[in-house]
Short mmCIF file of C-alpha atoms in Angstrom, two decimals:
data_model
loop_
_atom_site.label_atom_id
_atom_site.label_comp_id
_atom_site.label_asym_id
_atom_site.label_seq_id
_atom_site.Cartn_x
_atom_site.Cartn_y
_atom_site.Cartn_z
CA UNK A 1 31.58 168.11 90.18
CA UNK A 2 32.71 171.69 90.51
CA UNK A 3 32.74 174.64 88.20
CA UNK A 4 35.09 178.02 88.51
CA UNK A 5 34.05 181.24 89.83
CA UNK A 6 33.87 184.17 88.14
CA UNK A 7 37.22 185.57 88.65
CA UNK A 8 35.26 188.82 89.48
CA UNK A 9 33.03 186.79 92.51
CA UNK A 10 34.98 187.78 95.00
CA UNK A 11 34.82 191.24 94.19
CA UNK A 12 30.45 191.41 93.94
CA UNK A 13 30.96 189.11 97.55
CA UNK A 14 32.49 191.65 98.96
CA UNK A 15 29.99 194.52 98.08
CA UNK A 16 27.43 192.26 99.17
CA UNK A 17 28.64 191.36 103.44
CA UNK A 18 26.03 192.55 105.34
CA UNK A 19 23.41 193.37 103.34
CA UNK A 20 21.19 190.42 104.73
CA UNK A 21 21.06 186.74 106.31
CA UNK A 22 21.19 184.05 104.04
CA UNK A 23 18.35 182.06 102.43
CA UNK A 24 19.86 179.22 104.74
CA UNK A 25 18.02 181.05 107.79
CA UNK A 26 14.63 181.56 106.06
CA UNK A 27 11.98 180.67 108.29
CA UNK A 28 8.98 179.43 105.99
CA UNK A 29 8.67 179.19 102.57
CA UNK A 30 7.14 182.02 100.63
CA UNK A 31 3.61 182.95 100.02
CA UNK A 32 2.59 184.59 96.93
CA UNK A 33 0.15 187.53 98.94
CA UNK A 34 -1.05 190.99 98.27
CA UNK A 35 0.68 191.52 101.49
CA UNK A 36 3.79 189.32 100.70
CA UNK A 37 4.78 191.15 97.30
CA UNK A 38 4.21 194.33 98.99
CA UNK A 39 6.89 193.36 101.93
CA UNK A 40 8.99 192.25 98.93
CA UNK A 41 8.92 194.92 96.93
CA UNK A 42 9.88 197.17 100.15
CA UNK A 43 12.74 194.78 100.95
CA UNK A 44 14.06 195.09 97.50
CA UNK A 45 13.24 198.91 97.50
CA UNK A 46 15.19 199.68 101.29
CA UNK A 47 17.77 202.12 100.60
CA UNK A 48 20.43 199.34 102.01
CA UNK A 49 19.06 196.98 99.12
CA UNK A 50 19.85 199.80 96.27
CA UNK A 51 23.41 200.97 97.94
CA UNK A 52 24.13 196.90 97.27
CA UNK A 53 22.65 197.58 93.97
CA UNK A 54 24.63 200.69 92.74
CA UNK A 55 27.57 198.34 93.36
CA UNK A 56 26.53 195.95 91.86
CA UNK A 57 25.43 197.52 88.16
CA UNK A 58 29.09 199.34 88.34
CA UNK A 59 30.63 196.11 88.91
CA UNK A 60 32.30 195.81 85.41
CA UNK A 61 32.90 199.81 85.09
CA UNK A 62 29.53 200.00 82.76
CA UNK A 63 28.43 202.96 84.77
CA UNK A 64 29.42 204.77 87.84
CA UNK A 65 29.00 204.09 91.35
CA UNK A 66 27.66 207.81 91.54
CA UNK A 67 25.54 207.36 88.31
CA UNK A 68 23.72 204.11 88.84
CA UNK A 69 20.43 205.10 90.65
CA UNK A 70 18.83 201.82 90.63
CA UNK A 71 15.28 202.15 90.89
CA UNK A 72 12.88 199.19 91.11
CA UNK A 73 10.36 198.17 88.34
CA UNK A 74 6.91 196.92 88.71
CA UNK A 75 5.52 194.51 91.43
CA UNK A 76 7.10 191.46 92.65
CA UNK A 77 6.27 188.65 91.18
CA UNK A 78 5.98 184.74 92.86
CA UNK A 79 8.30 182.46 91.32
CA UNK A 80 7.74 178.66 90.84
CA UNK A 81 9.66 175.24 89.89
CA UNK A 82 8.93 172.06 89.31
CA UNK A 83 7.70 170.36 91.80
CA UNK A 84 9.21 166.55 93.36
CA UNK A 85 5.86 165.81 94.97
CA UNK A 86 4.27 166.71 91.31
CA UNK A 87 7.22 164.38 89.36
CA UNK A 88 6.69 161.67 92.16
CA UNK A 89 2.91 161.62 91.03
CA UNK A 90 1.59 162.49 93.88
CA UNK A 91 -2.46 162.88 93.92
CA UNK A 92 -3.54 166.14 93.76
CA UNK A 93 0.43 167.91 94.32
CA UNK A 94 0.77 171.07 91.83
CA UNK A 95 2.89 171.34 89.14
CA UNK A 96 4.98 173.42 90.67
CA UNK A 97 6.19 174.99 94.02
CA UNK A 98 6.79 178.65 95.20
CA UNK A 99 10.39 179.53 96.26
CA UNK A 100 10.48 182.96 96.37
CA UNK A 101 9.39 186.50 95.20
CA UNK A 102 11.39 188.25 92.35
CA UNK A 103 11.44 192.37 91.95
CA UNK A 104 13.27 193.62 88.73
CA UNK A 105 15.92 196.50 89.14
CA UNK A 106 17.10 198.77 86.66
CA UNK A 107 19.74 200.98 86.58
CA UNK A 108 20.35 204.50 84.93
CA UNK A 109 22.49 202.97 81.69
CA UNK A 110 18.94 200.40 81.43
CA UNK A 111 20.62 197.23 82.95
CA UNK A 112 18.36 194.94 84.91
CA UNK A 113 18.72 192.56 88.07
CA UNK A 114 16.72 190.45 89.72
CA UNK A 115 16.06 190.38 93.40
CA UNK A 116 14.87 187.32 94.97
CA UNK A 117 12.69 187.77 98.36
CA UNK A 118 11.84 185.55 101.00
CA UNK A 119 10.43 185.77 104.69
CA UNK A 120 13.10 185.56 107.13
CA UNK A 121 11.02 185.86 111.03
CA UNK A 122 8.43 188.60 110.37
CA UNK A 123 10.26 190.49 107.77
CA UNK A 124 11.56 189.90 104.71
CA UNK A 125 14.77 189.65 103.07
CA UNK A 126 16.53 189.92 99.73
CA UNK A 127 18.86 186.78 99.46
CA UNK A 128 19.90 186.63 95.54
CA UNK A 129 20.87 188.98 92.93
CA UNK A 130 20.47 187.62 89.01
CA UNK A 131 21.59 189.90 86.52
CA UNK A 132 17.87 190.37 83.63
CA UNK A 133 15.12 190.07 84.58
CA UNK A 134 13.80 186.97 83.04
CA UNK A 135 11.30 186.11 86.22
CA UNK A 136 9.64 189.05 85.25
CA UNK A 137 9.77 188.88 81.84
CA UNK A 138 8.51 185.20 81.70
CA UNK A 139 5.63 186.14 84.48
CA UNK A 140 4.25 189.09 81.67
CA UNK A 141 4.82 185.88 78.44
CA UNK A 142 2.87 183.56 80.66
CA UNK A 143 0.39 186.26 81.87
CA UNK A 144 -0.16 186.76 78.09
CA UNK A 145 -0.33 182.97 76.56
CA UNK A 146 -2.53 181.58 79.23
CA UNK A 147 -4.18 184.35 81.61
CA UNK A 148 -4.80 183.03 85.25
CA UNK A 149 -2.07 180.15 84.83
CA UNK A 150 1.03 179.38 86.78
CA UNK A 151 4.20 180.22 85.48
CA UNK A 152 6.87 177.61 86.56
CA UNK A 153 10.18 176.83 85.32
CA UNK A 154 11.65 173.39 85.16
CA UNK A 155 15.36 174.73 86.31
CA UNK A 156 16.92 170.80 84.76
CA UNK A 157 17.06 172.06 81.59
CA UNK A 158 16.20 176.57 82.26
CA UNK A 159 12.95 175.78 80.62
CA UNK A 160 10.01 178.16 81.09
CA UNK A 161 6.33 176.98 81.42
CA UNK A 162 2.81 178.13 82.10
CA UNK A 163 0.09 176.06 83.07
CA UNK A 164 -3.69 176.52 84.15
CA UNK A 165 -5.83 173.30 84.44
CA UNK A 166 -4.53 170.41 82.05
CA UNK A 167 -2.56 172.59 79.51
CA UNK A 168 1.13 173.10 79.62
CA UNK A 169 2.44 175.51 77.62
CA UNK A 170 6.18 176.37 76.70
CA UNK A 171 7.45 179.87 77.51
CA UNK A 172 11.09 180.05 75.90
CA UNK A 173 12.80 177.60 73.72
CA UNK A 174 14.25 175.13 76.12
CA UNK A 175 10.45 174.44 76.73
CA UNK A 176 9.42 174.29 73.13
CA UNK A 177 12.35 171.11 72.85
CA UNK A 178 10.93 169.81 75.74
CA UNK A 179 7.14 169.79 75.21
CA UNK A 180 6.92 170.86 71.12
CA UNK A 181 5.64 174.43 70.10
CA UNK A 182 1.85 174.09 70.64
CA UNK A 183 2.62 172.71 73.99
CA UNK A 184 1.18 169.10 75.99
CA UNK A 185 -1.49 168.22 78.75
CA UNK A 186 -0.29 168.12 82.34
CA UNK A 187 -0.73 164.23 82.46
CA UNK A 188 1.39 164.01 79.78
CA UNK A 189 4.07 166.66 81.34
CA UNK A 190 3.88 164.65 84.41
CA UNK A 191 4.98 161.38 82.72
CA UNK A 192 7.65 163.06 81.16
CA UNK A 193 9.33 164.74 83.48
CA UNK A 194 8.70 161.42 86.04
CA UNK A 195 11.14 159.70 83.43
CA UNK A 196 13.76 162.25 83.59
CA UNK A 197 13.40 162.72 87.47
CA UNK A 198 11.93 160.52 89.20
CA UNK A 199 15.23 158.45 90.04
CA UNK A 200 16.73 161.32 91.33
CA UNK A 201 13.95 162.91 93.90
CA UNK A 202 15.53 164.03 97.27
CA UNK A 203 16.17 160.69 99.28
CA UNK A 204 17.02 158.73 95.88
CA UNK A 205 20.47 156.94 95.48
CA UNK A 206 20.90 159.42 92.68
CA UNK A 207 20.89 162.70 95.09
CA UNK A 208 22.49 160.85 98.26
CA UNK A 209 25.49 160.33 95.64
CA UNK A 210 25.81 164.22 95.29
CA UNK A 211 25.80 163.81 91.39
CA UNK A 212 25.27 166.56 89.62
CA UNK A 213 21.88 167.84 87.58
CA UNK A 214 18.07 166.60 88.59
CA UNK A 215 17.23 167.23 92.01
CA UNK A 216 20.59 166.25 93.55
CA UNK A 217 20.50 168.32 96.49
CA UNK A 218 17.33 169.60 98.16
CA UNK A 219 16.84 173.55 97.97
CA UNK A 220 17.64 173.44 101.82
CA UNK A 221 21.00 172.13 101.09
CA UNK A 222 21.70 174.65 98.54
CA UNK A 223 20.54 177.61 100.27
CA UNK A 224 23.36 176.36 103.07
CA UNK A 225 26.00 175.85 100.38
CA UNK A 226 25.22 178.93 99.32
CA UNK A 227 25.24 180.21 102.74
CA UNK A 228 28.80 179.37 103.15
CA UNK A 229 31.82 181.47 103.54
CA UNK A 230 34.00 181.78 100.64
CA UNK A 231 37.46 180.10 101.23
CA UNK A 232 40.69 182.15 99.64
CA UNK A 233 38.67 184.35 97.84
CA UNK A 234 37.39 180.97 95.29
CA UNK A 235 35.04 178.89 96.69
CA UNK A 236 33.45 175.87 94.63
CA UNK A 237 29.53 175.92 92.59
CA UNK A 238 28.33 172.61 92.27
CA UNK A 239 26.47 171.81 88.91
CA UNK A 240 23.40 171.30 91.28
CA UNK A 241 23.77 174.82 92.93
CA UNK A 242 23.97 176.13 89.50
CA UNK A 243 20.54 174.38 88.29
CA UNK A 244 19.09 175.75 91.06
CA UNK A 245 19.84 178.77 90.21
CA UNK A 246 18.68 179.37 87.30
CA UNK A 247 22.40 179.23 85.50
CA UNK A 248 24.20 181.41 87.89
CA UNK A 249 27.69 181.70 87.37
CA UNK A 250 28.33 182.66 90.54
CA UNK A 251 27.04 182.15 94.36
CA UNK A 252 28.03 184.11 96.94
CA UNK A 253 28.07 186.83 100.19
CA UNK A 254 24.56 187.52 99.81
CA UNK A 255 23.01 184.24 100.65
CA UNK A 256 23.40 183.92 96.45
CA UNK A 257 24.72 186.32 93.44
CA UNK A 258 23.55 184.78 90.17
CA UNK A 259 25.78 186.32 87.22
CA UNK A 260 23.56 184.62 84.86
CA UNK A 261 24.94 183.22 81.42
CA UNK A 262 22.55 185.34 78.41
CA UNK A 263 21.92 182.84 75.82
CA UNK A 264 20.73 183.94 71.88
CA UNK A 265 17.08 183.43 71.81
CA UNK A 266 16.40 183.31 75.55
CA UNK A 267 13.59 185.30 75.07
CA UNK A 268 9.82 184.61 76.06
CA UNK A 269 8.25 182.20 72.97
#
């Protein structure tokens, strides 16, 4: 299953050549440090980094190349899914897993991006652009609701979580459909989202059949799709790349550009 491109991709793919390797060449997974979100926030703050950005916020002519003085906002913050080992049941796995750190942008006219970090060797590099800044935003909303938890998101269905010891709490209001307003107990969570997912972990029929939606490719896979060369200016998004993603509309050049769809009501709960 394939969906279109963004008839502007091409255009934000080019702006982006160069800027970095892809997330396909990331040596190690991320590690939510002092002295990780300080490399991160330097990677996203390198001059290269906001050149890529001014493009990027004049994309669609809402300000000027000249005029867009990106500037970034606040500290990085770790971002986490759900887990497989956690939906497999697995004794003692977490909830969810770190897969990379997220600075927010912000341009001159007040639009927002999100730059997604991870270690590449001994440095590290930005791979993805989102438009908002909803990793932040949900980071501060879980910060708030449950101080000291873990903010994760299950990306299935964009829903937005924190947890700290056996509460669950929703975030946004994909999360209150999934788990009710006052929220459920991490056993519970677990059994839920083993119903939903557990035929489709990596190594399942389900994901060797390359069907779209649960975890039908592994985030390797998709940080290699993502990693390839456009063809003619259009190349495909799986459904799969998209959940990954977080609802990107687009992924390309950079290792990934997420033009993320804005729904009504997206904010924190």
């Amino acid at each position: 299953m394939t969906l279109r491109r963004l008839s502007s991709a091409a255009a934000v793919a080019a702006l982006l050549t160069g800027l970095c390797a892809s997330y396909a060449v990331a040596a190690e997974h991320p590690t939510a440090t002092a002295d990780s979100k300080a490399a991160a926030h330097r990677a996203a703050a390198a001059p290269a980094t906001l050149d890529t950005l001014s493009r990027f916020f004049a994309r669609d002519g809402k300000v000027s190349l000249t005029a867009a003085a990106p500037r970034i906002q606040g500290d990085a913050v770790p971002v986490y899914t759900l887990s497989p080992e956690f939906v497999a049941g697995r004794a003692g796995a977490p909830v969810g897993k770190l897969e990379y750190l997220a600075s927010t942008a912000v341009s001159s006219d007040g639009q927002k991006a999100s730059l997604w970090t991870v270690p590449q060797g001994t440095t590290w590099k930005v791979v993805n652009i989102a438009t908002g800044d909803d990793e932040a935003r949900y980071a501060a909303a879980g910060a708030s609701r449950l101080p000291g938890g873990t903010v994760f998101q299950e990306p299935q269905i964009n829903a937005w979580y924190v947890q700290k010891g056996t509460t669950v709490l929703p975030l946004d209001e994909d999360a209150v459909r999934a788990v009710g307003a006052k929220g459920t107990t991490l056993g519970a969570y677990q059994k839920r989202v083993q119903r939903a997912y557990g035929d489709k972990l990596p190594g399942s029929a389900y994901a060797k059949s390359g069907k779209a939606g649960g975890y039908g490719q592994s985030p390797e896979e998709v940080r290699a799709q993502a990693a390839a060369p456009a063809t003619g200016g259009d190349s495909a998004l799986t459904a799969s790349s998209v959940t990954a993603g977080a609802g990107a509309l687009a992924v390309v050049g950079l290792g990934a550009v997420a033009l993320r769809r804005r729904r009504r009501g997206a904010n924190p709960a």
